[in-house]
Short mmCIF file of N, CA and C in Angstrom, two decimals:
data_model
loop_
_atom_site.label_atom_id
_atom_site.label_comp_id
_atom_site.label_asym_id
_atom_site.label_seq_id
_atom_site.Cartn_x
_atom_site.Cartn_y
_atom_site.Cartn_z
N UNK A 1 0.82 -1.19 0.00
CA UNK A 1 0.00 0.00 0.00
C UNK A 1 0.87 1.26 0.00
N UNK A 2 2.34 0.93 0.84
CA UNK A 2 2.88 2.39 0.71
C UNK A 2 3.89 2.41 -0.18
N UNK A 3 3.93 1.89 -1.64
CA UNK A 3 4.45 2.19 -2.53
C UNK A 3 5.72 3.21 -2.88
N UNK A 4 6.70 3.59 -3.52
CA UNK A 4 7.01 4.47 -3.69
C UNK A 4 6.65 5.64 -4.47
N UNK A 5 5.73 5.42 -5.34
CA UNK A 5 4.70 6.76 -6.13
C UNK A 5 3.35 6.93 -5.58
N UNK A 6 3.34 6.13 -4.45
CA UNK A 6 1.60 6.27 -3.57
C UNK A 6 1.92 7.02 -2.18
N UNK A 7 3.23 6.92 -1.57
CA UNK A 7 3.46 7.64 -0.24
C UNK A 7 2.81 8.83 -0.50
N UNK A 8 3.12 10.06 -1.48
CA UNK A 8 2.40 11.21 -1.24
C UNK A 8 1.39 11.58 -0.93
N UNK A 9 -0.02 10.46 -1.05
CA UNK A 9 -0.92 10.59 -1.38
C UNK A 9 -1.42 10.47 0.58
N UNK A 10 -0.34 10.57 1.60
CA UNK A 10 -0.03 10.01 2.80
C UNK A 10 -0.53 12.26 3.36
N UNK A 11 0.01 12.83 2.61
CA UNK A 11 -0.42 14.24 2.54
C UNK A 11 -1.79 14.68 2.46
N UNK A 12 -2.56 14.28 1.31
CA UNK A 12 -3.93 14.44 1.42
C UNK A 12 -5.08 13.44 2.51
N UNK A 13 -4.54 12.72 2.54
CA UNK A 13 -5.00 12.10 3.76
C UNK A 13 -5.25 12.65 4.77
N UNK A 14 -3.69 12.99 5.17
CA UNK A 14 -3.71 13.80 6.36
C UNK A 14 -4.38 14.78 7.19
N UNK A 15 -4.72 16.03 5.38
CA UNK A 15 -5.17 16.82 5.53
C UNK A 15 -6.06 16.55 5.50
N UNK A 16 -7.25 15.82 4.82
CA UNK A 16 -8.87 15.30 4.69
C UNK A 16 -8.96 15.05 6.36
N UNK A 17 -8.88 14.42 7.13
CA UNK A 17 -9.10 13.95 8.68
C UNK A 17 -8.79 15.09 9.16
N UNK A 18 -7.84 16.26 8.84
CA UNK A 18 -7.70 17.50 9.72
C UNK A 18 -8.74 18.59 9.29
N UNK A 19 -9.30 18.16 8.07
CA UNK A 19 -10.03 19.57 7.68
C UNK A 19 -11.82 18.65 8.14
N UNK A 20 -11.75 17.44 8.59
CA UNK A 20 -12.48 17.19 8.90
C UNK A 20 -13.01 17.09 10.25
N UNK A 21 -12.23 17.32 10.98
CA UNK A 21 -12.16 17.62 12.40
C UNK A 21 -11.78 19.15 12.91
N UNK A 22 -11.69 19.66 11.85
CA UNK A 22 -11.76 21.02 12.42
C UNK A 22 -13.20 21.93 11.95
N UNK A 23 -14.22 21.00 11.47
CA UNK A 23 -15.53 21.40 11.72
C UNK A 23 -15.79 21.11 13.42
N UNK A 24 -15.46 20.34 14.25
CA UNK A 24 -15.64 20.17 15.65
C UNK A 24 -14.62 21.04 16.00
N UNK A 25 -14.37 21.91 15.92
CA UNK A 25 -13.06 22.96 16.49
C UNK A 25 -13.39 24.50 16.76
N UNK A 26 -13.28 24.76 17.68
CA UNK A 26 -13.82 26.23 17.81
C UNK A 26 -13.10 27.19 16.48
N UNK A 27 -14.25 27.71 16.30
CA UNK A 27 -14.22 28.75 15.06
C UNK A 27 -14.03 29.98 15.65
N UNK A 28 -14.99 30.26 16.29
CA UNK A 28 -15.46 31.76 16.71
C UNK A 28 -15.28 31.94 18.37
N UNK A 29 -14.68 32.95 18.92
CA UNK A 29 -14.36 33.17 20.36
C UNK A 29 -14.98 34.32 20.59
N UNK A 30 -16.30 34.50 21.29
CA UNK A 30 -16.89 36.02 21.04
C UNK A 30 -16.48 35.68 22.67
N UNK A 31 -16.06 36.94 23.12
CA UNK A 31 -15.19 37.41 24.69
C UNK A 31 -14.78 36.18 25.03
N UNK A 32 -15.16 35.31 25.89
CA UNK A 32 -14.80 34.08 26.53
C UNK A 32 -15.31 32.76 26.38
N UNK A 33 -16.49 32.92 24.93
CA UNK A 33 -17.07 31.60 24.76
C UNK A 33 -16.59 31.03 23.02
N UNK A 34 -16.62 30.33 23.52
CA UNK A 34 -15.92 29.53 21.55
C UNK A 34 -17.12 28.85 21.73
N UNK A 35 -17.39 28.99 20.08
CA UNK A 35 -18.38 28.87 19.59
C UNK A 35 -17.70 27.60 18.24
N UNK A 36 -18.30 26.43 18.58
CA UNK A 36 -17.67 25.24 17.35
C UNK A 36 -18.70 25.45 16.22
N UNK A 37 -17.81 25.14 15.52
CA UNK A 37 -18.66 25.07 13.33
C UNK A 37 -19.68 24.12 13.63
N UNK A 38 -19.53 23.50 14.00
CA UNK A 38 -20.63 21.97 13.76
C UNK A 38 -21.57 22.21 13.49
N UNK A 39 -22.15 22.64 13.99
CA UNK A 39 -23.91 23.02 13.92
C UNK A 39 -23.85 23.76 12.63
N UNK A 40 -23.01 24.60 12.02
CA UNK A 40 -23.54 25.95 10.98
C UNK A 40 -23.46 25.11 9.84
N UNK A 41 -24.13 25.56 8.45
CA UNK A 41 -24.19 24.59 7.48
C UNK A 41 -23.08 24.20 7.11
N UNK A 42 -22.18 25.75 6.63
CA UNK A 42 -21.08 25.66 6.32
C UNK A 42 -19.63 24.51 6.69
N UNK A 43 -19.91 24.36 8.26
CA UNK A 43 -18.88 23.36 8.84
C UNK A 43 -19.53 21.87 8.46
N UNK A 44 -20.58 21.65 8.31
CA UNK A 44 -21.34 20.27 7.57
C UNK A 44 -20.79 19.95 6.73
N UNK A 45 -20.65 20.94 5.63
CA UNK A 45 -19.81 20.82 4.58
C UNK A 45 -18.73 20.62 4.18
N UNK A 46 -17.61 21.77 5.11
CA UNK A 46 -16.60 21.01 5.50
C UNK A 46 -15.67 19.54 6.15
N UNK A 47 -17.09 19.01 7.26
CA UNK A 47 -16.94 17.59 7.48
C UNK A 47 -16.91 16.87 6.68
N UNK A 48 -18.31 17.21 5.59
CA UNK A 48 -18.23 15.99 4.49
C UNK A 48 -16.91 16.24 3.39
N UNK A 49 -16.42 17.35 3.18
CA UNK A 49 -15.21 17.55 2.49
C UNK A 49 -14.33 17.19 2.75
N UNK A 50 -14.16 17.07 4.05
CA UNK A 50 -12.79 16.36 4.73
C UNK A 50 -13.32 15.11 4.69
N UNK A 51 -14.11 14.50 5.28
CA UNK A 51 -14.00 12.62 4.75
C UNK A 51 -14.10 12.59 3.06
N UNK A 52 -14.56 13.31 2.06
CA UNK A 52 -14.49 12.68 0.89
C UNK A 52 -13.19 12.45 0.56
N UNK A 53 -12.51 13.91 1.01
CA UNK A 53 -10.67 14.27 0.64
C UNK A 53 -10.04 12.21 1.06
N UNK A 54 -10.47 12.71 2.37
CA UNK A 54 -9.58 11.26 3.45
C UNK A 54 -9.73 10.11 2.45
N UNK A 55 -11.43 9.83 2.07
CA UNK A 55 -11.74 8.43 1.19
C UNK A 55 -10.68 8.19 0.04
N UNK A 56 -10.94 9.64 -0.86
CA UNK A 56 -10.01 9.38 -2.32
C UNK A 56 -8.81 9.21 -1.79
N UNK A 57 -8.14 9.71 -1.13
CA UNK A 57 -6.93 9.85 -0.65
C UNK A 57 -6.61 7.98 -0.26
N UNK A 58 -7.65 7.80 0.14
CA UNK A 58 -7.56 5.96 0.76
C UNK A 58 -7.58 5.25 -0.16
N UNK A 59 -8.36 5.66 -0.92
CA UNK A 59 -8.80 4.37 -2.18
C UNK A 59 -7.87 5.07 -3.26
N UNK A 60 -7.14 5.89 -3.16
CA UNK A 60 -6.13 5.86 -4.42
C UNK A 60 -4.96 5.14 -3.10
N UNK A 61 -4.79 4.72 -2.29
CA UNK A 61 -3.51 4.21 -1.56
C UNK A 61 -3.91 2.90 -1.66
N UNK A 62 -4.83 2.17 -1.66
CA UNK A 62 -5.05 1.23 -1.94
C UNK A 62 -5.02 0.51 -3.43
N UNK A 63 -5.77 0.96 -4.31
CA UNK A 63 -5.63 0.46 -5.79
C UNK A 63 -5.05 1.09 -6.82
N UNK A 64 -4.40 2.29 -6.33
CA UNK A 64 -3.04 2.67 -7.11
C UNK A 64 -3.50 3.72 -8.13
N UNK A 65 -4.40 4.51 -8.23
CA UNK A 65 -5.22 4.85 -9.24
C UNK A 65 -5.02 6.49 -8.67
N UNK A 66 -4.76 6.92 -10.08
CA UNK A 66 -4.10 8.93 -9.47
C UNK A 66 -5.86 9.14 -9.29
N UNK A 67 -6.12 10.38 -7.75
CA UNK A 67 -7.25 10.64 -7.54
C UNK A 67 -6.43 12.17 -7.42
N UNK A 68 -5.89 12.85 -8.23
CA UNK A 68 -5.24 14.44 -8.11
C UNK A 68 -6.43 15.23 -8.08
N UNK A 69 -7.33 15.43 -9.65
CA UNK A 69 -8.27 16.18 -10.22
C UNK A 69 -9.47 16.45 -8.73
N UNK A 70 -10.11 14.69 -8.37
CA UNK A 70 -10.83 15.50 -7.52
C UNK A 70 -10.18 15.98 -6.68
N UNK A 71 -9.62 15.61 -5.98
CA UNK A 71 -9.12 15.85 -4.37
C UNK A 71 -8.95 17.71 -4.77
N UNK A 72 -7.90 18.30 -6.02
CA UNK A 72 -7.88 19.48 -6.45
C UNK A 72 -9.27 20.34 -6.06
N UNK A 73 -10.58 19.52 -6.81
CA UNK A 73 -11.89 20.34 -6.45
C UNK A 73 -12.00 20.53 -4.99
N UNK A 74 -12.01 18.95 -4.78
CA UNK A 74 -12.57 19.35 -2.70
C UNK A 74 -11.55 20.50 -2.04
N UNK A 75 -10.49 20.49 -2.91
CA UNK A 75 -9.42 21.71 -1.64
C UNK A 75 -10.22 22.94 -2.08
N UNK A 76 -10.58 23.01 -3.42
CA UNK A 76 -10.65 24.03 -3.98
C UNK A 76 -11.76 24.48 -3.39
N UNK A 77 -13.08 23.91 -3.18
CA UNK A 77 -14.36 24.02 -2.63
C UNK A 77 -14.40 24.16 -1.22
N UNK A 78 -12.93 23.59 -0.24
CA UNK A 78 -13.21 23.96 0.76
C UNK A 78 -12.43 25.08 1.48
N UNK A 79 -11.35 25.01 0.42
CA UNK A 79 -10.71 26.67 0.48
C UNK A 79 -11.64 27.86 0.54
N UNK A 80 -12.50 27.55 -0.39
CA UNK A 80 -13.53 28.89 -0.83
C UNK A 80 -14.56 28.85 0.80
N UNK A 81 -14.95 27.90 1.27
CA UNK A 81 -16.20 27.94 2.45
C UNK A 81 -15.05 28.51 3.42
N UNK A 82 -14.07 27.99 3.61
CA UNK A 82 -12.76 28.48 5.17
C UNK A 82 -12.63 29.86 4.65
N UNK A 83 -12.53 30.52 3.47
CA UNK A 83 -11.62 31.51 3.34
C UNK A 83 -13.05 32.67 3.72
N UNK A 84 -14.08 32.27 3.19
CA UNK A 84 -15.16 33.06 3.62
C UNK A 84 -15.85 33.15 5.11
N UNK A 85 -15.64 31.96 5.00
CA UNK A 85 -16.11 31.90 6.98
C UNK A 85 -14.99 32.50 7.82
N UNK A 86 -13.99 32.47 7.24
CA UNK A 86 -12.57 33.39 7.67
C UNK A 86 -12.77 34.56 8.10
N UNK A 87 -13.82 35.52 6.82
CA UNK A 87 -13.93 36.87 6.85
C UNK A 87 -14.87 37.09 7.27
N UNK A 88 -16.31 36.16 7.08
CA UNK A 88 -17.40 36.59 7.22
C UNK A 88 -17.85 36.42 9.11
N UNK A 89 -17.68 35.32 9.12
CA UNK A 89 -18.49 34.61 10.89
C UNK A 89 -17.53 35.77 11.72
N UNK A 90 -16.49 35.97 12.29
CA UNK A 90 -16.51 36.88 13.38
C UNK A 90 -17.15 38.25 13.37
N UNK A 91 -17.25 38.70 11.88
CA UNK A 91 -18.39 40.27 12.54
C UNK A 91 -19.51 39.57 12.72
N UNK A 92 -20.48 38.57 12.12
CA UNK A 92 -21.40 38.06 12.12
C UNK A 92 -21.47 37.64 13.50
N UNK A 93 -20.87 36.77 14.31
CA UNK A 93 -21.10 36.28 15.53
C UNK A 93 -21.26 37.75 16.46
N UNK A 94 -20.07 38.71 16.01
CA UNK A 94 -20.21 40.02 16.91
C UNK A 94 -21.28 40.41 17.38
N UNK A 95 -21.91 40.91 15.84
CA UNK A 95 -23.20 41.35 15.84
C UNK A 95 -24.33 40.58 16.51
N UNK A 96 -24.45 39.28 16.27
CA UNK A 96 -25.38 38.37 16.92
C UNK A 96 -25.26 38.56 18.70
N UNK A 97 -23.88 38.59 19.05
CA UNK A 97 -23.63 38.66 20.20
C UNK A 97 -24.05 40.50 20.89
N UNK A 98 -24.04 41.50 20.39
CA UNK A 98 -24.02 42.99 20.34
C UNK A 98 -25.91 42.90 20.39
N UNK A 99 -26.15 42.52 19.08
CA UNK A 99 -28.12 42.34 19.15
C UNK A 99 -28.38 41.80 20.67
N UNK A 100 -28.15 40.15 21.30
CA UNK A 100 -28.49 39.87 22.15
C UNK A 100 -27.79 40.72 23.59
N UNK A 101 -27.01 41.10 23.60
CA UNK A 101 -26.71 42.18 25.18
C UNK A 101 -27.52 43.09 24.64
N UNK A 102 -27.85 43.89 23.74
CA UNK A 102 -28.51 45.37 23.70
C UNK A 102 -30.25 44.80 24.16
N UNK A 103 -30.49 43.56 23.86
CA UNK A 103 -32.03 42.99 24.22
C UNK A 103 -31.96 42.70 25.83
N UNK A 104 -31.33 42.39 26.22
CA UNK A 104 -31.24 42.34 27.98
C UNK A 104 -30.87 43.27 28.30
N UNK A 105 -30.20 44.48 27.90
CA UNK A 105 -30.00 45.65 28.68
C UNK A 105 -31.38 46.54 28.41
N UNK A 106 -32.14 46.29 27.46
CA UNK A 106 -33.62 46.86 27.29
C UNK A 106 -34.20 46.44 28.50
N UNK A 107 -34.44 44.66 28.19
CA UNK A 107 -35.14 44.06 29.16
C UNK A 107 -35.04 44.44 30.86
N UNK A 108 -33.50 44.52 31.27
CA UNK A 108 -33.42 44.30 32.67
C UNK A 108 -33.21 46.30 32.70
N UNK A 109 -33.27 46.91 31.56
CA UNK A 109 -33.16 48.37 32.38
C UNK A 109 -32.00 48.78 32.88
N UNK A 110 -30.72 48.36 32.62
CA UNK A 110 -29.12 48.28 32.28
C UNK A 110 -29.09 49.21 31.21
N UNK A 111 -27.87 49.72 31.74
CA UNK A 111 -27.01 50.41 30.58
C UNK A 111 -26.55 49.38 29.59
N UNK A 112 -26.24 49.89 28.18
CA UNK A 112 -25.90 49.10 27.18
C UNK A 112 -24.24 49.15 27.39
N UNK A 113 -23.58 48.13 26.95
CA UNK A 113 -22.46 47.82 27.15
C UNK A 113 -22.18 48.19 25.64
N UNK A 114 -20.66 48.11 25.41
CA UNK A 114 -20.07 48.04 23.82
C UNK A 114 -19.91 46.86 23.71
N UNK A 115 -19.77 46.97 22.04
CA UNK A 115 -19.49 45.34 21.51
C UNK A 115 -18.93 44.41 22.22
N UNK A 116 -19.04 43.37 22.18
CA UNK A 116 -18.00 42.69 22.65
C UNK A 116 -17.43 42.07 21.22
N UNK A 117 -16.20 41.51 21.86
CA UNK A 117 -14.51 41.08 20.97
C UNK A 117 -15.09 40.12 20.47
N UNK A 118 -14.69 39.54 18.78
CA UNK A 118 -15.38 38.50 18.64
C UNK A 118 -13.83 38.21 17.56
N UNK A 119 -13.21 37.29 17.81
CA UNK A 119 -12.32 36.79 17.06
C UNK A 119 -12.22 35.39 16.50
N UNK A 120 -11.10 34.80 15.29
CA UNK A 120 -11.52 33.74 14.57
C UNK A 120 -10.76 32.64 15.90
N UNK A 121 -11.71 31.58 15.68
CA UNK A 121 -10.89 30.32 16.49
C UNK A 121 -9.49 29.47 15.70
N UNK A 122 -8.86 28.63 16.15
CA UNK A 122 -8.25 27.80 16.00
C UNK A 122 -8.61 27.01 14.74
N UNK A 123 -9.83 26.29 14.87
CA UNK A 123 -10.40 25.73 14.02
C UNK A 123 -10.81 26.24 12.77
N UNK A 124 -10.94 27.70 12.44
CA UNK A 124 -10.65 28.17 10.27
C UNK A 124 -9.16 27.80 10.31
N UNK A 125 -8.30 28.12 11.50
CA UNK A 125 -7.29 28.48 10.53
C UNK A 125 -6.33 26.92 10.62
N UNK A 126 -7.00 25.55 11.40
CA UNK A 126 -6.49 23.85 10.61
C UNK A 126 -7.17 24.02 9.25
N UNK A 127 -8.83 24.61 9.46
CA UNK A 127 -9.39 23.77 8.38
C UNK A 127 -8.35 24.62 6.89
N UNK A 128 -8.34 26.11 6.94
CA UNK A 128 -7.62 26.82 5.59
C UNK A 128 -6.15 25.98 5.53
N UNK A 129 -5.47 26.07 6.44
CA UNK A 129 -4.64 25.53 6.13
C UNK A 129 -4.56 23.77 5.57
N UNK A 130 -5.51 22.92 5.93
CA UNK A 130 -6.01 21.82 5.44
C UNK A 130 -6.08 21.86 4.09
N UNK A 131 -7.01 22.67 3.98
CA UNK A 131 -7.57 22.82 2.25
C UNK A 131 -6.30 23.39 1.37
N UNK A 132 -5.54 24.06 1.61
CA UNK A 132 -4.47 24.42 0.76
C UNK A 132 -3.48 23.84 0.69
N UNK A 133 -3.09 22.60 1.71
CA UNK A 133 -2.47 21.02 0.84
C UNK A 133 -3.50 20.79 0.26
N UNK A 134 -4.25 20.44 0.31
CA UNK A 134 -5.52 19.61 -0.72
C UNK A 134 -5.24 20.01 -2.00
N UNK A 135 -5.19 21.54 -2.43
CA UNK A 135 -5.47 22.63 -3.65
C UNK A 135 -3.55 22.37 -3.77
N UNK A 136 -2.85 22.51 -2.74
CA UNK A 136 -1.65 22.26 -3.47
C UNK A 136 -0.81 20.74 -3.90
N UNK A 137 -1.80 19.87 -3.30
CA UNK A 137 -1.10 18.40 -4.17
C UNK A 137 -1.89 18.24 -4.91
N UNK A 138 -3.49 18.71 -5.05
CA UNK A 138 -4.01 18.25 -6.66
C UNK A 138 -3.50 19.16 -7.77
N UNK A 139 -2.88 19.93 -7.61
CA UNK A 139 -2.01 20.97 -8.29
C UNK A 139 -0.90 20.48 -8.62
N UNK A 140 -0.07 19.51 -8.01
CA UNK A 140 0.98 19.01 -8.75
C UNK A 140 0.63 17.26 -9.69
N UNK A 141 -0.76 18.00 -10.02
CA UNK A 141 -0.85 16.98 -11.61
C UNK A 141 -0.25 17.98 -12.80
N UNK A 142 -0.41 19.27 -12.71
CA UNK A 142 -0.42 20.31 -13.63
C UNK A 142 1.49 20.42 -14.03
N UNK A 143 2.27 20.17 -12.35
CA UNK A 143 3.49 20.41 -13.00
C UNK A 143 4.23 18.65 -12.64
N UNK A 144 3.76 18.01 -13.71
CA UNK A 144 3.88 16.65 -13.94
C UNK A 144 5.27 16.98 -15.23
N UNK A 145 6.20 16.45 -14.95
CA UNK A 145 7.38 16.19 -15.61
C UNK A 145 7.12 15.14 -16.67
N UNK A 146 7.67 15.63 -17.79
CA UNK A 146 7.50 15.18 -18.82
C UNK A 146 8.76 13.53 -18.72
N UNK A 147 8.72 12.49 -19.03
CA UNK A 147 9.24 11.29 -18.62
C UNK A 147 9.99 11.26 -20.10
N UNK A 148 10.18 11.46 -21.60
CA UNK A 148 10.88 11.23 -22.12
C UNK A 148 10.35 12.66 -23.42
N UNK A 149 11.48 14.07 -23.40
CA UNK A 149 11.32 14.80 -23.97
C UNK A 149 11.76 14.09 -25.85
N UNK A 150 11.06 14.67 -26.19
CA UNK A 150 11.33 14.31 -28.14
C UNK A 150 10.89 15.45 -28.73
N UNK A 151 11.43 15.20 -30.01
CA UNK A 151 11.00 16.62 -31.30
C UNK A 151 10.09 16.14 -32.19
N UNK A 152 8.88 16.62 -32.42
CA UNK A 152 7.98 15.81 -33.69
C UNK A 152 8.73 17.28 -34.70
N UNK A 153 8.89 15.51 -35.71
CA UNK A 153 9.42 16.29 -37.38
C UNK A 153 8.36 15.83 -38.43
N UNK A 154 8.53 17.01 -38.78
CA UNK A 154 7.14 17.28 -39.49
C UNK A 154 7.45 16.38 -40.87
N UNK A 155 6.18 16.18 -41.42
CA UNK A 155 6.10 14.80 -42.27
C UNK A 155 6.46 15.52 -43.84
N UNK A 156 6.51 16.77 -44.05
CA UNK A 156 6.78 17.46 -45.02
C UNK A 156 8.49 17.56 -45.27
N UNK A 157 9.08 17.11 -44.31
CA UNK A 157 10.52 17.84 -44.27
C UNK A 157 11.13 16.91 -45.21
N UNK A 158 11.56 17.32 -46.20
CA UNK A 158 12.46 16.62 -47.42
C UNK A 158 14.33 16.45 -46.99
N UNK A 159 13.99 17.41 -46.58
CA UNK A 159 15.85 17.54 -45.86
C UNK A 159 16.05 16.19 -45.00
N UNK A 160 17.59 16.04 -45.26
CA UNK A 160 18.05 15.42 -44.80
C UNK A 160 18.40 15.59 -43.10
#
């Protein structure tokens, strides 16, 4: 199984089980509570992206068969959900968190507090970094070395 042209494939693996477990990983830290992906659609997605990555990654270590192209999409698809949940979920949690204190300081007749801090967890930055081995070993189908360079001579050439 661990071949010498199949070890690499020991990389996407890796990363599929890490980008798949960092949907269970705190994302979001608004003041003192981390808040895990799991529940949001987005980290669903990511779970199932990380076991598909892990599968191809298995079943090309097993029957020897290049799985570059997809594994390329899943990094590519889950690059794009991390890199957005990157930017998007901490003002989003802010705000969610800012709406609910300004509703209890109505309710209980409290002064309103300021925002509270809402920063990214641990868990975007396994899963981005996950996905960009993914996007960078299905990427080295593209700079695949040519195994025996030659010249095509054209069928017209009379010269010697």
């Amino acid at each position: 199984m661990l071949r010498p042209g199949m070890r690499a494939y020991l990389f996407p693996l890796g990363a599929g089980v890490a980008l798949a477990a960092s949907a269970f990983l705190p994302w979001i830290v608004v003041e003192d509570i981390a808040l895990a992906g799991f529940p949001d659609t987005a980290a669903l997605w990511i779970a199932g992206l990380g076991a598909a990555a892990a599968l191809l990654a298995t079943l090309s270590l097993i029957t020897r068969k290049n799985s570059r192209h997809p594994l390329l999409l899943v990094g590519l698809v889950a690059l794009g959900i991390m890199f957005l949940s990157w930017r998007i979920l901490p003002r989003t949690a802010g705000e969610r968190a800012q709406t609910i204190s300004q509703a209890f300081a109505i309710v209980e007749n409290t002064p309103m507090s300021g925002p509270p801090t809402s920063v990214v967890g641990f868990g975007i930055y396994i899963g981005l970094v996950a996905s960009v081995v993914l996007v960078g070993f299905g990427l080295t189908i593209v700079v695949k070395r040519a195994s025996a360079p030659y010249v095509v001579r054209s069928p017209d050439d009379d010269v010697e």
